[in-house]
């Protein structure tokens, strides 16, 4: 039915559109009437009774009728018209796209640096907490993880489904060494990175002979093994109970964010007490860590090792015929990706003040892989946007309290987030099958830098 | 018994390519389970020569290539590569990437293997991975942005430009390799292999799928490479116009066994080669078999 209407285009009359919309409404009523309108509940006498929700059904049906009308009268004709006139991308749209590509990174960067100031200015210190912490820090952690995994999956084309293992290694390295030996974050940050990189190499050696699906399965298993070791090695890790009271990060030992400490920032600078300072400090810290990841990745792409990663993704056999040691090249990708995961992990432990194996489930790996795939493999900007969409999207769902007015008090939009995720992923994969940013930027050029269409770039095969 | 006499002549006067071989293949066999793909093959490729390896489909030519470039390990035999400087390498003992990096054997593939999502220039820079990797201080100095690497990269781009010029791809240097037409992809693959500065370049059917004009251009390119004097060529080819026109030495395989070895003219007139390629009439089969029996008796002795 839909394609028929779409091809009829603007020629179809408003009467037909209304008839079509009403028909859609009747179908919606038929489907949602029993499904949504009738609900069985147990009453006090433990009897099953039917309650009705006709109001909700009416809203759904109205949305369907109105949406269908809008589609047939405006949206489909507009798409059809554009398709008809669209011989190629118009010059203005190309210019706009080039402008966005040129200006988005610097503008985005400036925005990231002033973001806490804007939020504090608008909402005050106390009000800013949620926005800096839940949105800012949380998203930036995933941006960093996405960029780290991007080296392995996006550049080298090795599908790693156990990336969270390195995140866990970093987190536990900080948690254990800080609580047992009282070492500072600034010593443990590089140490956590190195430990994670070592684990990356240890994982790498046995599995790099595998390709494609087999590699993915083994990395997945590795992620699970690390988590199970963390649960069962109780003497060291305290099992599922986790490690708590992990010390906070200090400002290079000069200022502390611990209220009881003598050099607490608010005391030193004579400010009112607030936990917002620590959050803002953490925000800038993770921002700088993420930018370090981006900087190193961008640099590496232009170095022989980065080109070798991408060449490996394109064709491993050709790489070997050109004298590239593919084992070493893969190991460096694994180690570097793992190192950034370790950095992010130690930051995570310091921020939460508590780590437990619960935080390092396969779900986390899946979310990070989803961020990289959704963003467009190999694209820094794409991955950052995907992290904002996926993690920011989850957080936004917590904010949609007004939906309770529609769906009743018991409605918790957060519980539907996986549903929304799935839907959003399906839609994005239909419209943008190679992710948000699919084009590849060449690392070097002779006369003119031309983006390479995503259809030519391979995804790698293990 | 005329054949015997000829064979004796061959043994007494070593051929030109045996004087200074860049590659000596000695008694190489390759078995896949029960299948014998290459059986006791010996031949030599002279330095500065274009040596062609020909034979009907399934004769084991690509298997020989894969043994030379390390993608297969031969079941038996020795592959000896000698540089102009006198360094020798036993290829059957080296992993594939070392054969390219250390022994300096480069190759192209029958089904083109370019980095299709990378630009043509990038393809040529990937080929110079090892020297660039050294210049970037195994990446560490490069990340810090030290000038030594910048200089090395500039030189690498210059070398890439030279080969782009040679293969007529300069105008398309910034386009993705996957966008090139077929003939240009073949040339790019040769340019990429040449960027590794090989002592021996192995070309697996470089003229496959080329039209006559492209084929002629390819001949010029290969003769050019030979004229530069650094690189010897070994090629598998079905296109006899290429083989007969440019090669100095032809080795013919059939069912994994060498059936002829000599200059293009000798090979062209060899009855065994004609039999292998064209087939023979029924009454001639016996004759050819007789000849073959004579040869095997001779070699057994």
XYZ file of C-alpha atoms in Angstrom:
763
model
C 0.000 0.000 0.000
C 2.716 2.448 0.983
C 4.774 2.315 -2.190
C 1.629 2.666 -4.287
C 0.738 5.915 -2.565
C 4.312 7.106 -2.727
C 4.467 6.699 -6.463
C 1.086 8.340 -6.896
C 2.842 11.281 -5.348
C 1.320 14.726 -5.249
C -1.345 13.710 -7.780
C -3.452 11.869 -5.182
C -6.380 13.918 -3.943
C -6.898 15.049 -0.331
C -10.036 12.907 -0.207
C -8.033 9.804 -1.033
C -5.469 10.782 1.561
C -8.149 11.115 4.226
C -9.683 7.771 3.271
C -6.257 6.190 3.431
C -5.542 7.769 6.823
C -8.845 6.549 8.237
C -8.189 3.069 6.904
C -4.810 3.124 8.651
C -6.585 4.289 11.809
C -9.037 1.368 11.618
C -6.160 -1.077 11.223
C -4.377 0.545 14.154
C -7.547 0.255 16.223
C -7.831 -3.390 15.271
C -4.273 -4.065 16.343
C -3.872 -1.823 19.378
C -7.463 -2.094 20.647
C -7.020 -5.580 22.106
C -3.272 -5.279 22.660
C -3.169 -1.985 24.484
C -6.798 -1.257 25.290
C -7.435 -4.406 27.284
C -5.254 -5.388 30.145
C -5.630 -8.206 32.632
C -4.784 -7.544 36.233
C -5.082 -9.361 39.504
C -7.357 -7.674 42.005
C -7.314 -7.967 45.786
C -9.237 -11.234 45.694
C -6.565 -12.680 43.447
C -9.011 -12.701 40.556
C -8.052 -11.853 37.055
C -9.994 -8.803 35.884
C -9.914 -6.847 32.690
C -9.102 -3.172 32.872
C -9.431 -0.933 29.866
C -7.201 1.800 28.587
C -9.238 3.319 25.791
C -7.634 6.725 26.257
C -4.211 5.378 25.347
C -5.670 3.525 22.374
C -7.324 6.730 21.202
C -4.005 8.561 21.398
C -2.212 5.852 19.425
C -4.909 5.706 16.784
C -4.908 9.497 16.492
C -1.128 9.469 16.028
C -1.432 6.810 13.330
C -4.213 8.660 11.467
C -2.468 12.000 11.664
C 0.937 10.530 10.809
C -0.428 8.597 7.852
C -2.192 11.731 6.579
C 1.001 13.738 6.940
C 3.009 11.044 5.135
C 0.666 10.782 2.161
C 0.043 14.494 1.739
C 3.452 16.025 2.401
C 6.359 13.745 3.169
C 6.108 11.115 0.431
C 5.386 13.652 -2.324
C 8.348 15.700 -1.108
C 10.617 12.663 -1.216
C 9.322 11.692 -4.639
C 9.850 15.239 -5.902
C 13.367 15.326 -4.554
C 14.144 11.960 -6.099
C 12.818 13.159 -9.439
C 14.831 16.391 -9.385
C 17.857 14.796 -7.821
C 20.190 14.113 -10.730
C 23.134 14.553 -8.405
C 23.765 16.428 -5.183
C 23.114 20.122 -5.740
C 25.999 22.506 -5.488
C 24.616 24.261 -2.418
C 24.140 21.011 -0.527
C 27.704 20.011 -1.357
C 28.946 23.394 -0.118
C 26.883 23.088 3.054
C 28.237 19.602 3.661
C 31.809 20.745 3.095
C 31.175 23.671 5.464
C 29.854 21.347 8.153
C 32.795 18.999 7.685
C 35.185 21.939 7.937
C 33.661 23.726 10.913
C 32.063 21.017 12.971
C 35.217 19.759 14.727
C 36.536 23.166 15.927
C 33.094 24.450 16.911
C 32.319 21.177 18.676
C 35.618 21.353 20.521
C 35.014 24.910 21.721
C 31.527 23.900 22.813
C 32.924 20.963 24.808
C 35.318 23.275 26.622
C 32.693 25.871 27.555
C 29.909 23.346 28.213
C 30.364 23.197 32.032
C 30.479 26.974 32.193
C 27.229 27.231 30.230
C 25.497 24.680 32.422
C 26.724 26.268 35.654
C 25.703 29.689 34.348
C 22.199 28.475 33.539
C 21.478 26.150 36.450
C 23.945 27.069 39.192
C 26.469 24.681 40.735
C 23.947 22.305 42.266
C 21.759 22.165 39.185
C 24.735 21.578 36.924
C 25.668 18.319 38.660
C 23.391 16.117 36.619
C 24.261 17.711 33.299
C 28.002 17.660 33.808
C 28.090 14.204 35.365
C 25.382 12.125 33.688
C 25.618 13.739 30.310
C 29.096 15.231 30.042
C 31.322 12.719 31.809
C 29.275 9.650 30.991
C 29.180 10.448 27.276
C 32.852 11.400 27.152
C 33.877 8.087 28.741
C 32.080 6.297 25.932
C 33.522 8.661 23.335
C 36.950 7.704 24.595
C 36.116 3.983 24.644
C 34.648 4.291 21.168
C 37.770 6.003 19.881
C 39.953 3.380 21.538
C 37.991 0.507 20.023
C 37.917 2.380 16.729
C 41.636 1.673 16.398
C 41.004 -2.055 16.599
C 37.684 -2.373 14.773
C 37.583 0.700 12.570
C 41.180 0.967 11.430
C 42.636 -2.515 11.717
C 39.334 -4.238 10.940
C 39.587 -6.741 13.815
C 36.188 -7.312 15.380
C 36.769 -7.248 19.140
C 33.683 -8.106 21.176
C 35.552 -8.243 24.479
C 36.827 -4.700 24.650
C 35.279 -4.186 28.059
C 37.923 -6.591 29.443
C 40.578 -3.905 29.014
C 38.268 -1.322 30.547
C 37.940 -3.687 33.518
C 41.710 -4.228 33.723
C 42.233 -0.458 33.871
C 39.494 0.028 36.459
C 40.681 -2.774 38.735
C 44.311 -1.749 38.323
C 43.478 1.674 39.687
C 41.060 0.408 42.320
C 43.445 -2.207 43.726
C 46.684 -0.256 43.567
C 45.112 2.918 44.928
C 43.341 1.248 47.852
C 46.206 -1.098 48.785
C 49.251 1.019 48.111
C 47.775 4.495 48.203
C 49.323 5.398 44.866
C 48.086 8.547 43.179
C 45.872 8.574 40.106
C 48.561 10.311 38.109
C 50.969 7.428 38.599
C 48.317 4.781 38.154
C 46.816 6.240 34.978
C 49.797 5.333 32.781
C 50.277 2.124 34.749
C 46.680 1.077 34.124
C 47.167 1.844 30.448
C 50.320 -0.254 30.286
C 48.690 -3.155 32.141
C 45.717 -3.087 29.808
C 48.062 -2.964 26.806
C 49.899 -6.007 28.166
C 46.622 -7.851 28.456
C 45.857 -6.749 24.931
C 49.073 -8.356 23.730
C 48.465 -11.481 25.817
C 45.051 -11.830 24.247
C 46.436 -10.922 20.872
C 49.098 -13.589 20.578
C 46.841 -16.628 20.613
C 43.868 -15.142 18.779
C 45.478 -13.266 15.912
C 45.664 -16.423 13.849
C 41.873 -16.379 13.842
C 39.833 -14.342 11.454
C 36.371 -12.893 11.220
C 33.670 -14.585 13.261
C 36.147 -16.823 15.058
C 38.119 -13.838 16.287
C 34.930 -12.155 17.448
C 33.833 -15.210 19.428
C 37.213 -15.647 21.110
C 37.451 -11.980 22.105
C 33.919 -12.217 23.465
C 34.972 -15.209 25.528
C 38.021 -13.338 26.753
C 35.801 -10.510 27.997
C 33.675 -12.998 29.894
C 36.728 -14.770 31.342
C 38.040 -11.521 32.797
C 34.651 -10.791 34.342
C 34.373 -14.279 35.822
C 37.879 -14.070 37.233
C 36.938 -10.769 38.848
C 33.892 -12.413 40.415
C 35.641 -15.558 41.614
C 39.089 -14.345 42.640
C 37.601 -13.092 45.909
C 40.882 -12.827 47.799
C 42.084 -10.170 45.404
C 39.009 -8.525 43.973
C 36.455 -9.025 46.739
C 34.202 -10.862 44.272
C 30.829 -9.508 43.244
C 30.823 -7.167 46.235
C 33.411 -5.105 44.409
C 35.927 -2.635 45.721
C 34.624 0.497 47.369
C 36.031 3.734 48.792
C 38.465 4.172 45.933
C 40.287 7.467 46.525
C 39.302 10.510 44.524
C 41.588 12.066 41.964
C 43.512 15.065 43.222
C 44.515 18.087 41.207
C 48.095 16.833 40.692
C 48.392 16.504 44.471
C 48.041 20.280 44.914
C 44.346 20.462 45.657
C 42.060 17.785 46.909
C 38.358 17.280 46.297
C 37.920 15.509 49.608
C 35.959 17.668 52.015
C 37.927 16.483 55.042
C 41.322 17.131 53.443
C 43.223 20.269 54.501
C 43.785 21.313 50.895
C 40.142 20.959 49.835
C 39.611 23.294 46.873
C 36.679 25.136 48.417
C 38.759 25.879 51.529
C 41.800 26.980 49.572
C 39.864 29.306 47.293
C 37.264 30.290 49.872
C 34.349 28.980 47.827
C 31.044 27.562 49.084
C 31.166 23.770 49.517
C 29.846 21.845 46.561
C 30.449 18.509 44.927
C 30.187 20.237 41.561
C 33.865 21.229 41.552
C 34.939 17.623 41.470
C 32.506 16.811 38.695
C 33.701 19.762 36.608
C 37.297 18.744 37.226
C 36.481 15.193 36.164
C 34.713 16.520 33.094
C 37.790 18.378 31.925
C 39.999 15.432 32.795
C 38.035 12.942 30.705
C 37.731 15.539 27.942
C 41.514 15.834 27.822
C 41.955 12.062 27.977
C 39.505 11.620 25.102
C 41.275 14.331 23.125
C 44.584 12.594 23.785
C 43.080 9.434 22.302
C 41.882 11.387 19.288
C 45.192 13.162 18.849
C 47.218 9.961 19.001
C 44.846 8.152 16.658
C 44.881 10.958 14.108
C 48.673 11.085 14.255
C 49.013 7.324 13.983
C 46.766 7.190 10.931
C 49.319 9.307 9.084
C 52.227 7.162 10.188
C 53.256 3.898 8.545
C 51.724 1.872 11.346
C 48.321 3.492 10.842
C 48.465 2.980 7.101
C 49.451 -0.609 7.725
C 46.349 -1.040 9.936
C 44.107 0.255 7.232
C 45.900 -1.785 4.595
C 45.394 -4.816 6.822
C 41.684 -4.100 6.920
C 41.637 -3.819 3.135
C 43.700 -6.888 2.253
C 45.851 -8.904 4.604
C 47.484 -11.073 1.940
C 48.597 -8.059 -0.063
C 50.071 -6.633 3.157
C 52.181 -9.708 3.665
C 53.352 -9.634 0.066
C 54.615 -6.098 0.711
C 56.738 -7.138 3.662
C 54.439 -5.950 6.436
C 54.630 -8.109 9.544
C 50.917 -8.581 10.035
C 51.229 -10.182 13.469
C 53.077 -7.188 14.888
C 50.748 -4.782 13.166
C 47.681 -6.459 14.642
C 49.294 -6.629 18.068
C 50.055 -2.903 18.072
C 46.432 -2.213 17.184
C 45.225 -4.469 19.987
C 47.701 -3.049 22.496
C 46.943 0.582 21.689
C 43.205 0.067 21.703
C 43.514 -1.769 25.012
C 45.705 0.988 26.446
C 43.067 3.644 25.845
C 40.476 1.282 27.294
C 42.705 0.986 30.361
C 42.976 4.769 30.699
C 39.211 5.078 30.509
C 38.848 2.247 33.035
C 41.060 3.857 35.647
C 39.190 7.114 35.185
C 35.904 5.252 35.567
C 37.044 3.661 38.837
C 38.161 7.006 40.231
C 34.939 8.696 39.218
C 32.607 6.031 40.629
C 34.673 5.418 43.755
C 33.443 1.840 43.432
C 34.020 -0.958 40.970
C 32.376 -4.346 40.704
C 32.228 -6.966 37.951
C 28.658 -5.795 37.292
C 30.027 -2.820 35.376
C 31.913 -4.960 32.878
C 29.294 -7.194 31.331
C 29.077 -8.125 27.675
C 26.396 -5.449 27.334
C 29.096 -2.795 27.739
C 31.224 -4.313 24.973
C 28.174 -4.498 22.768
C 27.358 -0.832 23.383
C 30.917 0.216 22.523
C 30.944 -1.873 19.351
C 27.533 -0.442 18.479
C 28.943 3.080 18.922
C 31.813 2.343 16.546
C 29.602 0.677 13.941
C 26.894 3.330 14.214
C 29.427 6.120 13.932
C 31.010 4.711 10.823
C 34.066 2.548 11.241
C 37.253 4.564 11.257
C 35.620 7.979 11.570
C 36.464 9.957 14.709
C 33.622 12.458 14.384
C 31.139 9.720 13.558
C 32.080 7.702 16.628
C 31.778 10.784 18.855
C 28.342 11.550 17.432
C 27.250 7.959 17.894
C 28.377 8.025 21.533
C 26.353 11.172 22.088
C 23.333 9.596 20.425
C 23.539 6.268 22.230
C 24.602 7.300 25.732
C 22.966 10.725 25.646
C 19.856 9.030 24.293
C 19.752 6.652 27.264
C 20.138 9.509 29.691
C 17.488 11.590 27.931
C 15.014 8.724 28.358
C 15.356 9.134 32.110
C 14.235 12.725 31.696
C 10.996 12.013 29.850
C 8.778 12.175 32.927
C 6.006 13.937 31.052
C 5.246 10.662 29.290
C 3.851 9.464 32.588
C 0.986 11.855 32.054
C 0.136 9.968 28.879
C 0.927 6.372 29.770
C 0.107 6.408 33.447
C 2.144 6.669 36.633
C 3.751 3.249 36.288
C 5.386 4.105 32.983
C 9.155 4.243 33.145
C 10.604 5.315 29.774
C 14.039 4.127 30.838
C 12.841 0.534 30.693
C 12.120 0.923 26.999
C 15.578 2.134 26.147
C 16.720 -1.116 24.555
C 13.579 -1.073 22.432
C 14.334 2.469 21.305
C 17.951 1.553 20.729
C 17.024 -1.366 18.572
C 14.601 0.743 16.590
C 17.097 3.570 16.189
C 19.823 1.149 15.091
C 17.549 -0.449 12.510
C 16.557 2.947 11.137
C 20.134 4.194 10.979
C 21.275 1.008 9.297
C 18.536 1.437 6.679
C 19.374 5.071 5.941
C 23.083 5.046 6.627
C 24.239 1.444 6.333
C 27.890 2.415 6.766
C 27.278 4.538 9.868
C 26.885 8.276 10.378
C 30.147 9.155 8.655
C 30.977 6.520 6.096
C 33.425 8.392 3.894
C 37.106 7.840 4.566
C 39.549 10.718 4.595
C 42.833 9.872 2.879
C 45.907 10.251 5.067
C 48.039 11.862 2.389
C 47.418 13.531 -0.950
C 49.350 14.804 -3.947
C 47.145 17.582 -5.306
C 43.694 17.405 -3.782
C 42.171 15.761 -0.722
C 39.148 13.767 -1.843
C 36.956 11.786 0.529
C 36.680 8.131 -0.364
C 33.187 6.769 -0.649
C 32.333 4.276 2.077
C 31.267 1.721 -0.511
C 34.892 1.179 -1.526
C 36.252 0.905 1.998
C 36.255 -2.611 3.348
C 35.136 -3.538 6.851
C 37.929 -6.001 7.437
C 37.450 -9.678 7.961
C 39.202 -10.463 11.175
C 67.684 -40.889 -30.247
C 68.093 -37.354 -31.515
C 66.644 -35.973 -28.267
C 69.428 -37.516 -26.201
C 72.044 -35.758 -28.209
C 70.324 -32.432 -27.697
C 70.091 -32.979 -23.975
C 73.798 -33.689 -23.767
C 74.518 -30.428 -25.503
C 72.438 -28.628 -22.920
C 74.394 -30.167 -20.079
C 77.765 -29.374 -21.590
C 77.113 -25.705 -22.339
C 75.521 -23.973 -19.380
C 72.813 -21.584 -20.498
C 73.145 -17.858 -20.057
C 70.680 -17.737 -17.152
C 72.596 -20.414 -15.275
C 75.703 -18.213 -15.082
C 74.323 -15.638 -12.669
C 70.881 -16.750 -11.533
C 68.873 -14.463 -9.273
C 66.642 -17.384 -8.376
C 67.482 -21.077 -8.420
C 64.591 -23.439 -7.900
C 66.012 -26.819 -7.027
C 63.962 -30.022 -6.902
C 60.904 -28.307 -5.507
C 57.819 -30.417 -4.889
C 54.553 -29.263 -3.435
C 51.927 -31.750 -2.327
C 48.475 -31.003 -1.022
C 47.487 -34.270 0.618
C 47.558 -36.780 -2.213
C 47.668 -34.166 -4.937
C 51.068 -33.402 -6.360
C 50.814 -29.826 -7.621
C 54.498 -29.383 -8.402
C 56.778 -32.365 -8.880
C 60.568 -32.069 -8.617
C 60.792 -28.767 -10.420
C 64.169 -27.172 -11.083
C 64.867 -24.073 -13.087
C 66.888 -20.914 -12.881
C 65.943 -17.316 -13.502
C 68.847 -15.194 -14.714
C 69.682 -11.824 -13.244
C 68.292 -9.019 -15.366
C 66.207 -11.442 -17.418
C 62.522 -11.640 -17.949
C 61.712 -15.257 -17.235
C 58.283 -16.541 -18.183
C 56.598 -19.484 -16.544
C 53.929 -20.867 -18.851
C 51.742 -23.907 -19.045
C 48.135 -24.968 -19.426
C 45.614 -24.231 -16.682
C 46.264 -26.218 -13.542
C 49.895 -26.845 -14.423
C 51.031 -25.550 -11.016
C 52.416 -22.162 -12.048
C 50.714 -20.173 -9.312
C 51.710 -22.817 -6.786
C 55.338 -22.253 -7.769
C 54.796 -18.521 -7.264
C 53.238 -19.092 -3.878
C 56.238 -21.200 -2.892
C 58.664 -18.531 -4.060
C 56.841 -15.747 -2.188
C 56.353 -17.800 0.968
C 52.579 -18.189 0.893
C 53.161 -21.942 0.679
C 56.034 -23.882 2.155
C 57.261 -26.393 -0.443
C 57.093 -30.015 0.663
C 60.591 -30.607 -0.690
C 63.348 -28.722 -2.385
C 65.250 -25.520 -2.172
C 64.601 -21.989 -3.392
C 67.784 -20.004 -3.491
C 67.654 -16.272 -4.091
C 70.878 -14.389 -4.700
C 71.147 -10.597 -4.625
C 73.510 -8.690 -6.900
C 75.532 -7.956 -3.773
C 76.045 -11.694 -3.262
C 73.736 -12.151 -0.275
C 71.816 -15.384 -0.583
C 68.505 -16.307 0.935
C 66.818 -19.669 1.253
C 63.254 -18.659 0.598
C 61.676 -21.917 1.746
C 62.884 -21.148 5.271
C 61.523 -17.608 5.509
C 58.041 -16.350 6.455
C 56.241 -14.484 3.685
C 56.678 -10.940 4.952
C 60.424 -11.477 5.418
C 60.728 -12.747 1.852
C 59.466 -9.384 0.717
C 61.280 -7.285 3.310
C 64.650 -9.041 3.457
C 65.025 -11.176 0.326
C 63.314 -8.451 -1.694
C 60.944 -10.541 -3.725
C 57.782 -8.674 -4.672
C 54.715 -10.094 -6.323
C 51.402 -9.259 -7.899
C 48.307 -11.413 -7.794
C 46.239 -13.170 -10.406
C 43.071 -11.645 -8.957
C 44.223 -8.109 -8.237
C 44.727 -7.354 -4.550
C 44.816 -3.614 -4.096
C 43.852 -1.648 -0.982
C 40.708 -0.510 -2.750
C 39.517 1.923 -0.073
C 42.834 3.743 0.024
C 44.070 6.242 -2.522
C 46.588 5.268 -5.161
C 49.264 7.296 -3.411
C 48.462 5.587 -0.110
C 48.765 2.200 -1.808
C 52.272 3.132 -2.898
C 53.177 4.408 0.582
C 51.983 1.225 2.264
C 54.405 -0.603 -0.024
C 57.229 1.421 1.538
C 56.138 0.435 5.032
C 59.431 -0.973 6.290
C 61.774 1.937 5.473
C 59.133 4.427 6.662
C 58.611 2.463 9.860
C 62.330 2.747 10.584
C 62.271 6.468 9.794
C 59.371 6.987 12.203
C 61.459 5.350 14.951
C 59.014 2.418 15.092
C 56.203 5.003 15.400
C 57.455 6.636 18.611
C 59.389 9.482 16.999
C 56.654 9.883 14.410
C 53.949 10.447 17.008
C 56.062 13.187 18.540
C 56.240 14.812 15.116
C 60.022 14.868 14.694
C 61.289 16.188 11.340
C 63.243 13.052 10.383
C 60.043 11.227 9.563
C 58.660 14.147 7.540
C 61.738 14.001 5.341
C 61.470 10.241 4.906
C 57.813 10.570 3.978
C 58.629 13.204 1.390
C 61.190 10.890 -0.172
C 58.658 8.075 -0.170
C 56.160 10.324 -1.949
C 58.829 11.208 -4.508
C 59.428 7.552 -5.198
C 55.699 6.975 -5.465
C 55.492 9.868 -7.930
C 58.221 8.284 -10.062
C 56.234 5.067 -10.363
C 52.974 6.946 -10.908
C 54.662 8.670 -13.815
C 55.954 5.358 -15.174
C 52.546 3.737 -15.004
C 50.639 6.808 -16.192
C 48.585 7.141 -13.021
C 49.761 10.567 -11.825
C 46.468 12.280 -12.644
C 44.565 9.818 -10.480
C 46.946 9.735 -7.512
C 44.309 10.982 -5.060
C 41.509 8.690 -6.203
C 40.682 5.467 -4.398
C 42.309 2.440 -5.984
C 38.943 0.682 -6.213
C 37.740 3.354 -8.656
C 40.404 2.635 -11.263
C 39.588 0.747 -14.453
C 40.874 -2.801 -14.613
C 43.967 -2.171 -16.715
C 45.056 0.703 -14.476
C 44.582 -1.499 -11.410
C 46.985 -4.020 -12.933
C 49.549 -1.293 -13.546
C 49.072 0.085 -10.035
C 49.722 -3.333 -8.578
C 53.014 -3.475 -10.478
C 53.898 0.058 -9.341
C 53.108 -0.917 -5.761
C 55.321 -3.981 -5.974
C 58.124 -1.896 -7.506
C 57.969 0.563 -4.604
C 59.410 -2.191 -2.396
C 62.587 -2.029 -4.575
C 62.567 -5.744 -5.331
C 65.439 -7.823 -6.675
C 62.927 -10.197 -8.174
C 59.448 -9.193 -9.263
C 56.957 -12.015 -9.697
C 53.967 -11.147 -11.867
C 51.025 -13.533 -11.854
C 49.296 -13.114 -15.206
C 49.876 -9.376 -15.576
C 48.194 -9.244 -18.986
C 45.019 -11.117 -18.017
C 41.989 -9.108 -19.032
C 43.925 -6.408 -20.842
C 43.041 -5.247 -24.350
C 45.786 -5.327 -27.029
C 46.752 -1.697 -26.498
C 47.012 -2.091 -22.721
C 48.922 -5.280 -23.304
C 51.449 -3.407 -25.454
C 51.773 -0.720 -22.769
C 52.416 -3.436 -20.223
C 55.215 -4.834 -22.399
C 56.839 -1.416 -22.513
C 56.543 -1.061 -18.743
C 58.085 -4.465 -18.088
C 60.929 -3.845 -20.545
C 61.473 -0.480 -18.835
C 61.753 -2.162 -15.463
C 64.248 -4.615 -16.888
C 66.238 -1.783 -18.475
C 66.609 -0.096 -15.094
C 68.766 -3.059 -14.187
C 67.782 -3.433 -10.538
C 65.012 -5.924 -10.914
C 64.718 -9.296 -12.591
C 61.268 -10.418 -13.603
C 59.501 -13.714 -13.347
C 56.064 -13.878 -14.867
C 53.238 -16.290 -15.364
C 51.385 -15.544 -18.533
C 48.854 -17.035 -20.901
C 49.088 -14.243 -23.435
C 51.702 -15.626 -25.844
C 52.185 -12.235 -27.497
C 53.536 -10.947 -24.189
C 55.570 -14.061 -23.470
C 57.216 -14.418 -26.851
C 57.837 -10.726 -27.307
C 59.493 -9.752 -24.058
C 60.819 -12.803 -22.280
C 64.416 -13.954 -22.471
C 63.778 -17.373 -21.055
C 60.680 -19.521 -20.926
C 59.942 -22.423 -18.598
C 56.980 -24.633 -19.478
C 55.084 -26.647 -16.887
C 52.488 -29.316 -17.380
C 50.860 -31.238 -14.524
C 53.476 -29.858 -12.153
C 56.411 -31.118 -14.214
C 58.779 -29.057 -16.299
C 58.421 -30.093 -19.924
C 60.566 -27.478 -21.595
C 63.071 -24.797 -20.694
C 64.836 -22.474 -23.094
C 64.642 -19.332 -25.174
C 61.236 -18.398 -26.575
C 62.200 -19.759 -29.994
C 63.325 -23.107 -28.635
C 60.178 -23.470 -26.579
C 57.942 -22.508 -29.452
C 59.318 -25.322 -31.556
C 59.467 -27.933 -28.825
C 57.100 -30.817 -29.753
C 56.223 -31.455 -26.109
C 55.071 -27.874 -25.662
C 53.029 -28.036 -28.820
C 51.519 -31.298 -27.641
C 50.708 -29.856 -24.249
C 49.126 -26.731 -25.644
C 47.431 -27.893 -28.794
C 46.954 -31.562 -28.139
C 48.091 -34.043 -30.780
C 46.490 -36.490 -33.150
C 46.019 -40.032 -31.936
C 48.855 -41.460 -34.008
C 51.165 -38.736 -32.759
C 50.460 -39.514 -29.121
C 52.478 -42.697 -29.321
C 55.304 -40.805 -30.921
C 55.321 -38.130 -28.237
C 55.084 -40.743 -25.512
C 58.052 -42.528 -27.006
C 60.024 -39.331 -26.899
C 58.998 -38.739 -23.312
C 60.000 -42.273 -22.376
C 63.383 -41.664 -23.906
C 63.818 -38.575 -21.855
C 62.838 -40.213 -18.605
C 65.185 -43.091 -19.311
C 67.892 -40.619 -20.030
C 67.339 -38.698 -16.809
C 67.109 -41.920 -14.824
C 70.517 -42.873 -16.114
